Coordinates of C-alpha atoms in Angstrom, one line a residue:
X29 CA 108.7 116.4 205.9
X30 CA 109.9 119.9 205.2
X31 CA 107.4 122.5 204.1
X32 CA 108.8 122.9 200.6
X33 CA 108.2 119.2 199.9
X34 CA 104.4 119.5 200.4
X35 CA 102.0 120.2 197.5
X36 CA 98.3 121.0 197.6
X37 CA 95.4 119.3 195.8
X38 CA 93.5 121.6 193.5
X39 CA 91.4 119.0 191.5
X40 CA 90.1 115.5 192.0
X41 CA 88.7 113.5 189.1
X42 CA 88.2 109.9 190.1
X43 CA 91.6 108.3 190.3
X44 CA 93.3 111.4 188.9
X45 CA 94.4 114.1 191.3
X46 CA 96.0 117.4 190.2
X47 CA 98.3 119.2 192.7
X48 CA 100.1 122.5 192.7
X49 CA 103.4 123.6 194.4
X50 CA 105.1 120.4 193.1
X51 CA 108.3 122.0 191.9
X52 CA 111.2 119.5 192.2
X53 CA 109.0 116.5 191.7
X54 CA 110.0 114.0 189.0
X55 CA 107.9 111.9 186.6
X56 CA 106.8 108.6 188.1
X57 CA 107.7 109.6 191.6
X58 CA 105.5 108.2 194.3
X59 CA 103.6 110.7 196.4
X60 CA 101.3 110.4 199.5
X61 CA 98.0 112.2 198.9
X62 CA 95.8 113.7 201.6
X63 CA 96.0 113.2 205.4
X64 CA 95.2 109.5 204.9
X65 CA 98.5 109.1 202.9
X66 CA 97.0 107.5 199.8
X67 CA 99.6 106.1 197.4
X68 CA 99.9 107.9 194.1
X69 CA 102.3 108.2 191.1
X70 CA 103.1 111.4 189.1
X71 CA 102.2 110.8 185.5
X72 CA 102.3 114.4 184.1
X73 CA 104.2 117.6 185.0
X74 CA 103.3 121.1 183.8
X75 CA 105.2 123.8 185.6
X76 CA 104.5 123.4 189.3
X77 CA 101.3 121.4 188.6
X78 CA 101.5 117.6 188.8
X79 CA 98.8 115.1 187.6
X80 CA 98.8 112.1 190.0
X81 CA 97.4 108.6 189.4
X82 CA 96.1 107.5 192.8
X83 CA 96.1 103.8 193.5
X84 CA 93.4 103.9 196.1
X85 CA 89.8 105.1 196.4
X86 CA 89.7 109.0 196.2
X87 CA 86.0 109.4 197.3
X88 CA 85.6 112.2 199.7
X89 CA 88.9 113.9 198.9
X90 CA 88.7 117.6 197.9
X91 CA 90.9 120.6 197.1
X92 CA 93.4 121.9 199.7
X93 CA 94.5 118.5 200.9
X94 CA 98.3 118.0 201.2
X95 CA 100.5 116.0 198.9
X96 CA 103.8 114.7 200.3
X97 CA 106.7 113.9 198.0
X98 CA 108.7 110.8 198.7
X99 CA 111.4 111.5 196.1
X100 CA 111.6 107.9 194.8
X101 CA 109.8 106.1 191.9
X102 CA 107.2 103.3 192.4
X103 CA 109.5 100.3 193.3
X104 CA 109.2 96.7 194.4
X105 CA 111.3 95.2 197.2
X106 CA 113.2 92.2 196.0
X107 CA 114.6 89.5 198.3
X108 CA 113.7 86.3 200.2
X109 CA 110.0 86.2 201.2
X110 CA 108.5 86.8 197.7
X111 CA 107.6 83.2 197.0
X112 CA 104.2 82.0 198.4
X113 CA 103.2 85.7 198.8
X114 CA 99.9 87.3 197.7
X115 CA 100.3 90.9 196.9
X116 CA 98.0 93.7 195.6
X117 CA 99.0 95.8 192.6
X118 CA 101.5 97.9 194.6
X119 CA 103.1 95.0 196.4
X120 CA 101.2 95.3 199.7
X121 CA 101.0 91.8 201.2
X122 CA 97.3 91.0 201.5
X123 CA 97.6 88.5 204.3
X124 CA 99.3 91.1 206.5
X125 CA 96.7 93.8 205.4
X126 CA 93.8 91.6 206.3
X127 CA 95.1 91.4 209.9
X128 CA 95.5 95.1 210.0
X129 CA 92.3 96.3 208.2
X130 CA 89.9 93.3 208.0
X131 CA 88.3 91.9 204.9
X132 CA 88.2 95.2 203.1
X133 CA 91.4 97.2 202.6
X134 CA 91.3 100.6 204.4
X135 CA 92.6 103.6 202.6
X136 CA 96.2 104.6 203.3
X137 CA 97.0 101.3 205.0
X138 CA 100.6 100.2 204.6
X139 CA 102.5 97.0 205.4
X140 CA 106.1 95.8 204.9
X141 CA 106.5 94.3 201.4
X142 CA 108.8 91.6 202.7
X143 CA 108.8 90.2 206.3
X144 CA 111.2 92.3 208.5
X145 CA 111.5 90.0 211.5
X146 CA 112.0 86.6 209.7
X147 CA 115.6 85.4 209.8
X148 CA 117.0 83.6 206.7
X149 CA 119.9 81.1 206.7
X150 CA 122.4 82.8 204.4
X151 CA 125.2 80.5 203.0
X152 CA 128.0 82.5 201.3
X153 CA 129.4 81.5 198.0
X154 CA 131.7 84.5 197.6
X155 CA 134.8 84.9 199.8
X156 CA 136.8 87.9 201.2
X157 CA 139.1 89.2 198.5
X158 CA 136.9 88.2 195.5
X159 CA 136.4 90.8 192.9
X160 CA 132.7 90.9 192.1
X161 CA 130.6 92.7 189.5
X162 CA 126.8 93.4 189.4
X163 CA 124.8 90.1 189.1
X164 CA 127.5 87.9 190.8
X165 CA 126.1 85.5 193.4
X166 CA 127.1 86.4 197.0
X167 CA 125.3 83.4 198.5
X168 CA 122.1 81.4 198.8
X169 CA 119.0 81.2 201.0
X170 CA 116.7 78.2 200.9
X171 CA 113.5 80.2 200.5
X172 CA 111.1 77.3 200.1
X173 CA 111.8 73.5 199.9
X174 CA 111.7 73.8 196.1
X175 CA 113.5 77.1 195.3
X176 CA 117.0 78.2 196.3
X177 CA 117.0 82.0 196.4
X178 CA 120.3 83.4 195.1
X179 CA 121.4 86.7 196.7
X180 CA 123.1 88.7 193.9
X181 CA 125.2 91.9 193.8
X182 CA 122.6 94.6 192.9
X183 CA 123.0 96.4 189.6
X184 CA 125.3 99.3 189.7
X185 CA 127.6 97.9 192.4
X186 CA 131.0 96.2 191.9
X187 CA 134.3 95.9 193.7
X188 CA 136.2 93.7 196.1
X189 CA 134.6 91.7 199.0
X190 CA 135.8 93.2 202.3
X191 CA 133.7 91.1 204.6
X192 CA 130.9 88.5 204.2
X193 CA 129.2 86.5 206.9
X194 CA 127.3 83.2 207.1
X195 CA 124.4 82.7 209.5
X196 CA 120.8 83.8 210.0
X197 CA 119.9 87.4 209.1
X198 CA 116.9 89.5 208.5
X199 CA 116.6 91.2 205.1
X200 CA 117.6 94.5 206.8
X201 CA 120.9 93.3 208.2
X202 CA 124.2 93.7 206.3
X203 CA 125.6 90.4 205.0
X204 CA 128.5 91.7 202.9
X205 CA 130.6 94.8 202.3
X206 CA 132.0 95.5 198.9
X207 CA 134.7 98.1 198.3
X208 CA 134.6 99.7 194.8
X209 CA 136.1 102.8 193.2
X210 CA 133.2 104.9 194.6
X211 CA 133.7 103.7 198.2
X212 CA 132.3 100.9 200.3
X213 CA 128.8 99.4 199.7
X214 CA 126.9 97.5 202.4
X215 CA 124.8 94.8 200.8
X216 CA 121.6 93.4 202.4
X217 CA 119.6 90.4 201.2
X218 CA 117.0 92.7 199.7
X219 CA 117.1 95.8 197.4
X220 CA 114.5 98.0 195.6
X221 CA 114.0 98.3 191.9
X222 CA 111.7 100.8 190.0
X223 CA 108.9 98.8 188.3
X224 CA 108.8 100.8 185.1
X225 CA 112.5 100.2 184.4
X226 CA 113.4 96.8 183.0
X227 CA 116.3 95.0 184.9
X228 CA 119.6 94.9 182.9
X229 CA 121.1 91.8 181.3
X230 CA 124.1 91.1 179.1
X231 CA 122.4 89.8 175.9
X232 CA 119.1 88.6 174.7
X233 CA 118.7 85.5 172.4
X234 CA 115.8 84.0 170.5
X235 CA 114.2 81.2 172.5
X236 CA 115.9 77.9 171.9
X237 CA 113.6 75.4 173.7
X238 CA 109.8 75.2 174.0
X239 CA 108.0 75.9 177.3
X240 CA 106.2 72.5 177.7
X241 CA 102.7 73.1 179.1
X242 CA 101.1 69.7 179.1
X243 CA 98.3 71.0 176.9
X244 CA 98.3 69.1 173.6
X245 CA 97.0 71.8 171.3
X246 CA 99.7 74.2 172.6
X247 CA 102.7 71.9 172.8
X248 CA 102.1 70.1 169.5
X249 CA 100.6 72.8 167.2
X250 CA 101.3 76.2 168.7
X251 CA 104.3 76.0 171.1
X252 CA 105.7 79.0 173.0
X253 CA 109.4 79.3 173.7
X254 CA 111.0 79.7 177.0
X255 CA 111.6 83.4 177.0
X256 CA 108.8 83.9 174.4
X257 CA 105.6 85.8 174.3
X258 CA 102.0 84.6 173.8
X259 CA 98.6 86.2 173.5
X260 CA 95.3 84.5 174.4
X261 CA 92.4 86.6 173.2
X262 CA 88.8 85.4 173.4
X263 CA 85.3 86.4 174.3
X264 CA 83.7 86.0 177.7
X265 CA 83.3 82.4 178.7
X266 CA 85.7 80.9 176.2
X267 CA 88.2 79.7 178.8
X268 CA 91.0 82.3 179.0
X269 CA 91.3 82.1 182.7
X270 CA 91.1 78.3 182.8
X271 CA 94.0 78.2 180.3
X272 CA 96.0 80.7 182.3
X273 CA 95.4 78.5 185.4
X274 CA 96.4 75.3 183.6
X275 CA 99.6 77.0 182.3
X276 CA 100.4 78.3 185.8
X277 CA 99.9 74.7 187.2
X278 CA 101.7 72.7 184.6
X279 CA 104.1 74.8 182.5
X280 CA 107.7 73.7 182.6
X281 CA 108.9 76.8 184.5
X282 CA 110.8 77.1 187.8
X283 CA 108.9 80.1 189.0
X284 CA 105.3 81.3 188.3
X285 CA 104.2 84.9 188.7
X286 CA 100.4 85.1 188.3
X287 CA 99.0 88.7 187.9
X288 CA 95.2 88.9 188.2
X289 CA 94.7 92.3 186.6
X290 CA 91.2 93.6 186.9
X291 CA 89.5 90.2 186.7
X292 CA 86.6 89.1 188.9
X293 CA 87.4 88.3 192.5
X294 CA 86.0 84.7 192.3
X295 CA 88.7 83.9 189.7
X296 CA 91.5 84.9 192.0
X297 CA 89.7 83.1 194.8
X298 CA 90.0 79.9 192.7
X299 CA 93.7 80.4 192.3
X300 CA 94.1 81.1 196.1
X301 CA 92.2 78.0 197.0
X302 CA 93.7 75.6 194.4
X303 CA 97.4 76.5 194.3
X304 CA 98.2 75.5 198.0
X305 CA 96.4 72.2 197.4
X306 CA 97.9 71.4 194.0
X307 CA 101.1 69.2 194.0
X308 CA 104.0 70.3 191.7
X309 CA 104.3 67.3 189.2
X310 CA 108.2 67.6 189.3
X311 CA 108.7 67.8 193.1
X312 CA 105.5 66.6 194.7
X313 CA 105.4 69.8 196.9
X314 CA 102.6 72.4 196.9
X315 CA 102.7 74.6 193.7
X316 CA 102.4 77.7 195.9
X317 CA 106.1 77.2 197.0
X318 CA 107.3 78.4 193.6
X319 CA 104.5 81.0 192.9
X320 CA 104.0 84.7 193.5
X321 CA 100.4 85.9 193.2
X322 CA 99.4 89.5 192.5
X323 CA 95.7 90.0 193.0
X324 CA 94.2 93.2 191.6
X325 CA 90.5 92.4 191.1
X326 CA 87.8 94.4 189.3
X327 CA 86.5 95.9 192.5
X328 CA 89.9 97.3 193.4
X329 CA 90.8 100.9 192.3
X330 CA 91.1 101.0 188.5
X331 CA 94.5 102.9 188.4
X332 CA 96.2 100.1 190.4
X333 CA 95.8 97.8 187.4
X334 CA 98.7 99.5 185.6
X335 CA 101.0 99.1 188.6
X336 CA 100.1 95.4 189.0
X337 CA 101.5 94.3 185.6
X338 CA 104.7 96.3 186.2
X339 CA 105.1 94.9 189.7
X340 CA 104.6 91.4 188.4
X341 CA 107.1 91.6 185.6
X342 CA 109.7 93.2 187.8
X343 CA 109.5 90.4 190.3
X344 CA 109.7 87.9 187.4
X345 CA 112.8 89.6 186.0
X346 CA 114.4 89.3 189.4
X347 CA 114.0 85.5 189.5
X348 CA 115.1 85.4 185.8
X349 CA 118.4 87.1 186.8
X350 CA 119.1 84.2 189.2
X351 CA 119.1 81.9 186.2
X352 CA 115.6 80.5 186.5
X353 CA 113.0 79.9 183.9
X354 CA 110.0 82.2 184.9
X355 CA 106.5 82.2 183.4
X356 CA 104.4 85.3 183.9
X357 CA 100.6 85.1 183.4
X358 CA 98.8 88.4 183.0
X359 CA 95.0 88.0 183.2
X360 CA 93.9 90.3 181.5
X361 CA 95.8 93.0 179.7
X362 CA 92.5 94.4 178.4
X363 CA 91.6 95.5 182.0
X364 CA 95.0 97.2 182.2
X365 CA 94.3 99.0 178.8
X366 CA 90.9 100.1 180.2
X367 CA 92.6 101.7 183.1
X368 CA 94.9 103.5 180.7
X369 CA 91.9 104.7 178.8
X370 CA 90.2 106.0 181.9
X371 CA 93.3 108.0 183.1
X372 CA 93.9 109.3 179.5
X373 CA 90.3 110.5 179.3
X374 CA 90.6 112.3 182.6
X375 CA 93.9 113.9 181.5
X376 CA 91.9 115.1 178.4
X377 CA 94.5 113.6 176.0
X378 CA 93.7 113.2 172.3
X379 CA 92.1 109.7 172.1
X380 CA 93.1 107.0 169.6
X381 CA 91.1 104.0 168.4
X382 CA 87.9 103.4 170.5
X383 CA 89.0 106.0 173.0
X384 CA 92.2 104.2 174.0
X385 CA 95.3 106.5 174.3
X386 CA 97.5 107.0 171.3
X387 CA 100.4 105.4 173.2
X388 CA 98.5 102.1 173.9
X389 CA 100.6 100.1 171.4
X390 CA 103.9 101.5 172.8
X391 CA 103.0 100.6 176.4
X392 CA 101.9 97.1 175.4
X393 CA 105.1 96.6 173.3
X394 CA 107.3 97.8 176.2
X395 CA 105.6 95.3 178.5
X396 CA 106.0 92.2 176.2
X397 CA 109.6 93.2 175.2
X398 CA 110.7 92.6 178.8
X399 CA 110.3 88.9 178.1
X400 CA 113.3 87.0 176.8
X401 CA 115.9 84.3 177.0
X402 CA 118.9 86.2 178.3
X403 CA 122.5 86.0 179.4
X404 CA 122.2 87.4 182.9
X405 CA 124.6 89.9 184.6
X406 CA 127.5 88.5 186.4
X407 CA 131.0 87.1 185.7
X408 CA 129.9 83.5 185.4
X409 CA 127.7 82.4 182.5
X410 CA 124.1 82.1 183.6
X411 CA 121.0 81.9 181.4
X412 CA 117.5 83.0 182.5
X413 CA 114.2 82.9 180.7
X414 CA 111.1 85.1 181.2
X415 CA 108.0 83.9 179.3
X416 CA 105.1 86.3 179.2
X417 CA 101.6 85.0 178.5
X418 CA 98.9 87.7 178.4
X419 CA 95.1 87.1 178.2
X420 CA 93.1 89.7 176.3
X421 CA 89.3 90.2 176.7
X422 CA 88.1 92.1 173.7
X423 CA 84.4 93.2 173.9
X424 CA 82.3 90.5 172.2
X425 CA 85.4 88.6 171.2
X426 CA 86.2 91.1 168.4
X427 CA 89.8 90.4 167.3
X428 CA 89.9 93.8 165.6
X429 CA 89.9 95.4 169.1
X430 CA 92.9 97.8 169.4
X431 CA 94.3 95.9 172.5
X432 CA 94.3 92.6 170.5
X433 CA 95.9 94.2 167.4
X434 CA 98.6 96.0 169.5
X435 CA 99.4 92.7 171.3
X436 CA 99.6 90.7 168.1
X437 CA 102.2 93.0 166.7
X438 CA 104.6 92.0 169.5
X439 CA 103.5 88.5 170.7
X440 CA 104.9 85.7 168.6
X441 CA 102.2 83.2 169.6
X442 CA 98.5 83.7 169.0
X443 CA 96.1 81.2 170.7
X444 CA 92.7 82.3 169.4
X445 CA 89.8 81.2 171.7
X446 CA 86.4 80.8 170.1
X447 CA 83.1 80.9 171.8
X448 CA 81.6 78.4 169.4
X449 CA 84.2 75.7 170.5
X450 CA 83.6 76.6 174.1
X451 CA 79.8 76.2 173.7
X452 CA 80.5 72.7 172.2
X453 CA 82.4 71.9 175.4
X454 CA 85.6 71.6 173.4
X455 CA 88.4 72.5 175.9
X456 CA 90.8 74.1 175.3
X457 CA 88.7 76.2 172.9
X458 CA 91.8 77.2 170.9
X459 CA 91.0 77.5 167.2
X460 CA 93.4 75.3 165.2
X461 CA 92.6 77.3 162.0
X462 CA 93.1 80.8 163.3
X463 CA 95.9 80.4 165.8
X464 CA 99.6 80.4 165.0
X465 CA 103.1 80.1 166.5
X466 CA 106.1 81.8 165.0
X467 CA 108.3 79.4 167.0
X468 CA 106.9 76.2 165.4
X469 CA 109.7 75.7 162.8
X470 CA 112.4 77.1 165.1
X471 CA 111.9 74.1 167.5
X472 CA 111.7 71.4 164.8
X473 CA 115.4 70.4 165.4
X474 CA 114.8 70.3 169.2
X475 CA 111.7 68.1 168.7
X476 CA 113.6 65.7 166.3
X477 CA 116.4 65.2 168.8
X478 CA 114.4 65.3 172.1
X479 CA 111.0 63.8 171.2
X480 CA 111.1 61.8 168.0
X481 CA 112.4 62.3 164.5
X482 CA 108.9 62.2 162.9
X483 CA 107.1 64.5 165.5
X484 CA 107.4 67.7 163.4
X485 CA 106.3 65.9 160.2
X486 CA 103.3 64.4 162.0
X487 CA 102.3 67.8 163.3
X488 CA 102.3 69.1 159.7
X489 CA 100.3 66.1 158.5
X490 CA 97.7 66.5 161.2
X491 CA 97.3 70.2 160.5
X492 CA 96.8 69.4 156.8
X493 CA 94.0 67.0 157.6
X494 CA 92.2 69.6 159.8
X495 CA 92.6 72.2 157.0
X496 CA 91.1 69.7 154.4
X497 CA 88.2 69.0 156.8
X498 CA 87.4 72.7 157.0
X499 CA 87.2 72.8 153.2
X500 CA 85.0 69.6 153.0
X501 CA 82.6 71.0 155.7
X502 CA 81.2 73.4 153.1
X503 CA 80.1 70.5 150.9
X504 CA 78.9 68.5 153.9
X505 CA 76.5 71.3 154.9
X506 CA 75.0 71.1 151.4
X507 CA 74.8 67.4 150.6
X508 CA 75.7 65.5 153.8
X509 CA 78.7 63.4 154.7
X510 CA 77.2 60.3 153.1
X511 CA 77.4 61.9 149.6
X512 CA 81.2 62.1 149.8
X513 CA 83.4 59.4 148.4
X514 CA 85.2 57.0 150.8
X515 CA 88.6 58.8 150.9
X516 CA 87.0 62.1 151.8
X517 CA 84.8 60.5 154.5
X518 CA 88.0 59.0 155.9
X519 CA 89.5 62.5 156.0
X520 CA 86.5 63.7 158.0
X521 CA 86.8 60.7 160.4
X522 CA 90.5 61.3 160.9
X523 CA 90.0 65.0 161.5
X524 CA 87.3 64.2 164.1
X525 CA 89.7 61.8 165.8
X526 CA 92.4 64.5 165.9
X527 CA 89.9 67.1 167.3
X528 CA 88.2 64.9 169.8
X529 CA 90.8 62.3 170.8
X530 CA 93.8 64.5 170.7
X531 CA 93.1 68.3 170.8
X532 CA 90.2 68.1 173.3
X533 CA 91.5 67.8 176.8
X534 CA 89.8 67.6 180.2
X535 CA 91.2 70.3 182.6
X536 CA 89.6 68.7 185.7
X537 CA 90.4 65.0 185.0
X538 CA 93.3 63.8 187.1
X539 CA 95.0 62.0 184.2
X540 CA 94.0 64.2 181.2
X541 CA 94.7 67.6 182.8
X542 CA 98.5 67.1 181.9
X543 CA 99.9 65.3 179.0
X544 CA 103.7 64.8 178.6
X545 CA 105.3 65.6 175.2
X546 CA 106.3 61.9 174.8
X547 CA 102.7 60.8 175.3
X548 CA 101.5 63.5 172.8
X549 CA 104.0 62.3 170.2
X550 CA 102.7 58.7 170.5
X551 CA 99.0 59.7 170.6
X552 CA 99.4 61.7 167.3
X553 CA 101.5 58.9 165.8
X554 CA 98.7 56.3 166.6
X555 CA 96.0 58.5 165.0
X556 CA 98.0 59.2 161.8
X557 CA 99.1 55.5 161.6
X558 CA 95.4 54.5 161.7
X559 CA 94.7 57.1 159.0
X560 CA 97.5 55.9 156.7
X561 CA 96.7 52.2 157.1
X562 CA 93.0 52.9 156.5
X563 CA 93.8 54.5 153.2
X564 CA 95.7 51.4 152.2
X565 CA 92.8 49.2 153.2
X566 CA 90.3 51.4 151.2
X567 CA 92.6 51.1 148.2
X568 CA 92.6 47.3 148.7
X569 CA 88.8 47.3 148.5
X570 CA 87.8 47.3 152.2
X571 CA 84.4 49.0 152.7
X572 CA 84.5 52.3 154.5
X573 CA 82.0 51.1 157.1
X574 CA 84.3 48.3 158.2
X575 CA 87.1 50.8 158.9
X576 CA 84.7 53.3 160.5
X577 CA 83.4 50.7 163.0
X578 CA 86.8 49.1 163.7
X579 CA 87.4 48.5 167.4
X580 CA 90.8 50.2 167.3
X581 CA 89.0 53.6 166.9
X582 CA 87.6 53.1 170.4
X583 CA 91.1 52.4 171.7
X584 CA 92.3 55.7 170.0
X585 CA 89.6 57.6 171.8
X586 CA 90.6 56.1 175.2
X587 CA 94.3 56.9 174.8
X588 CA 94.0 60.2 176.7
X589 CA 92.7 58.3 179.8
X590 CA 95.9 56.1 180.0
X591 CA 98.0 57.2 183.0
X592 CA 101.5 58.6 182.2
X593 CA 103.3 55.7 183.8
X594 CA 101.6 53.2 181.4
X595 CA 101.1 55.5 178.3
X596 CA 104.3 54.6 176.4
X597 CA 103.9 50.8 176.5
X598 CA 100.2 50.8 175.8
X599 CA 100.1 53.3 173.0
X600 CA 103.2 51.7 171.3
X601 CA 101.2 48.4 171.5
X602 CA 98.2 50.0 169.7
X603 CA 100.5 51.5 167.0
X604 CA 102.1 48.0 166.4
X605 CA 98.6 46.3 166.1
X606 CA 97.1 48.9 163.6
X607 CA 98.9 47.6 160.4
X608 CA 98.2 44.0 161.3
X609 CA 94.5 44.4 162.1
X610 CA 93.7 46.7 159.1
X611 CA 95.9 44.4 156.9
X612 CA 93.7 41.5 158.0
X613 CA 90.6 43.4 156.8
X614 CA 92.1 43.8 153.4
X615 CA 92.8 40.0 153.2

């Protein structure tokens, strides 16, 4: 590097380093700090002074150390080799680093973001003479047995194909030459993209279909759309990470990007151990074959948490541009916000609520706004979806926390986790009274056509029963359930059945861990049919005790244990028998 490109450290304050002689540097440029070459990013410029956020441990560093400018922003490398990878927050592959540095990452260690020596079988789709624009597909690579990787013309390039070759290539070899107005462009299978800049698209739409997750409380009551945003706040131990793992395993998405942002190492270890073993329900292949993991645990440098969420969402946008449905899990954005608070404090900026920076809400909004159901770039019509689901860990479960409030302003789905439900061993511990989904009514037409005509109405009826139960509980606490009249006691029984037989789900039971939307529809229909027929029986003079102890109630409780292959036939049989058997009681 030339002498004028070298700055000098004058101050070190934890992850924040201030350097002088930085004229010519740009905001968000990557720099190499000290003789060890620690990776940092410029976050503030004042004259020739630059404040640098260092993504590695700065212990032992002092004034006078050199700072080398790279002249480029923090970027990710996009191309074949992303799937099945495990990266840290700045896209260093951890499996390669462990070979270089051992179990603990050495400072300044680097590794290629994508494998340089692996050859990929490239099959062209475009031909010589084709006129292409940014986003058009040049060809495909079978990256894993599940996912076909589409090699696209990078943004900013267009023109006529001069040459294109089939065969096996590494990501550094030219596969195509495109001649445009500004000259010839040699295109490789990979390209770089700045993480803080969202990838372009033609048009964004409101989500049109729900992201099916296999979790009954979510799919039935609080659905999230493909291309939507969801927020999962809750106190310690309420099951945020388990829900994120469940969604990563079972959500109806083609690609999963899981960002462990500042969570404990054992939680990421669970993901690393489970995902290679888990079978994809759609293909029977290991789930890892359609997953990218970004591990940035709580014992890693705090500043790298900010990079990890941007790295994750940029990789997710890349697969969205191919026309895939992508789900990004960020666990947890509170740790990211804490990193922002620490850096902001060291920059001596004016603090906002609870010491968080004044720009907290803007940063969170910018992150969630990168979700969407979009028409991708390219001359052919292609639709991609990026769904963002962020866990939030407010101290003590306080939903008035600034991070929760800032997230709720932009996320359209709110799954409120409650410690009380978790302590009752009710999983998922999502409160049916506090949670909401702004997509619920939007998908009613889809549910009527694709699931059953009465599904949206049954959902409303079930929620009304749960609301009525909440009102009756105040009376029950004073006088006991036996003091209520029979119709109100039936409401309590029906609500209990909805809560325990429908909403409660066993994450580690082979059958109950995933529930198809068809099975959910029939389960809810069975419970509501029993409730309606019980009211008729009460009106005909049947004692409440006879209904309460009826054997069909046991069958309703066991519906969740019926395997998917047998569920439709068995639950339909229960629904058909309910009117006959309760009608016999009345006679």
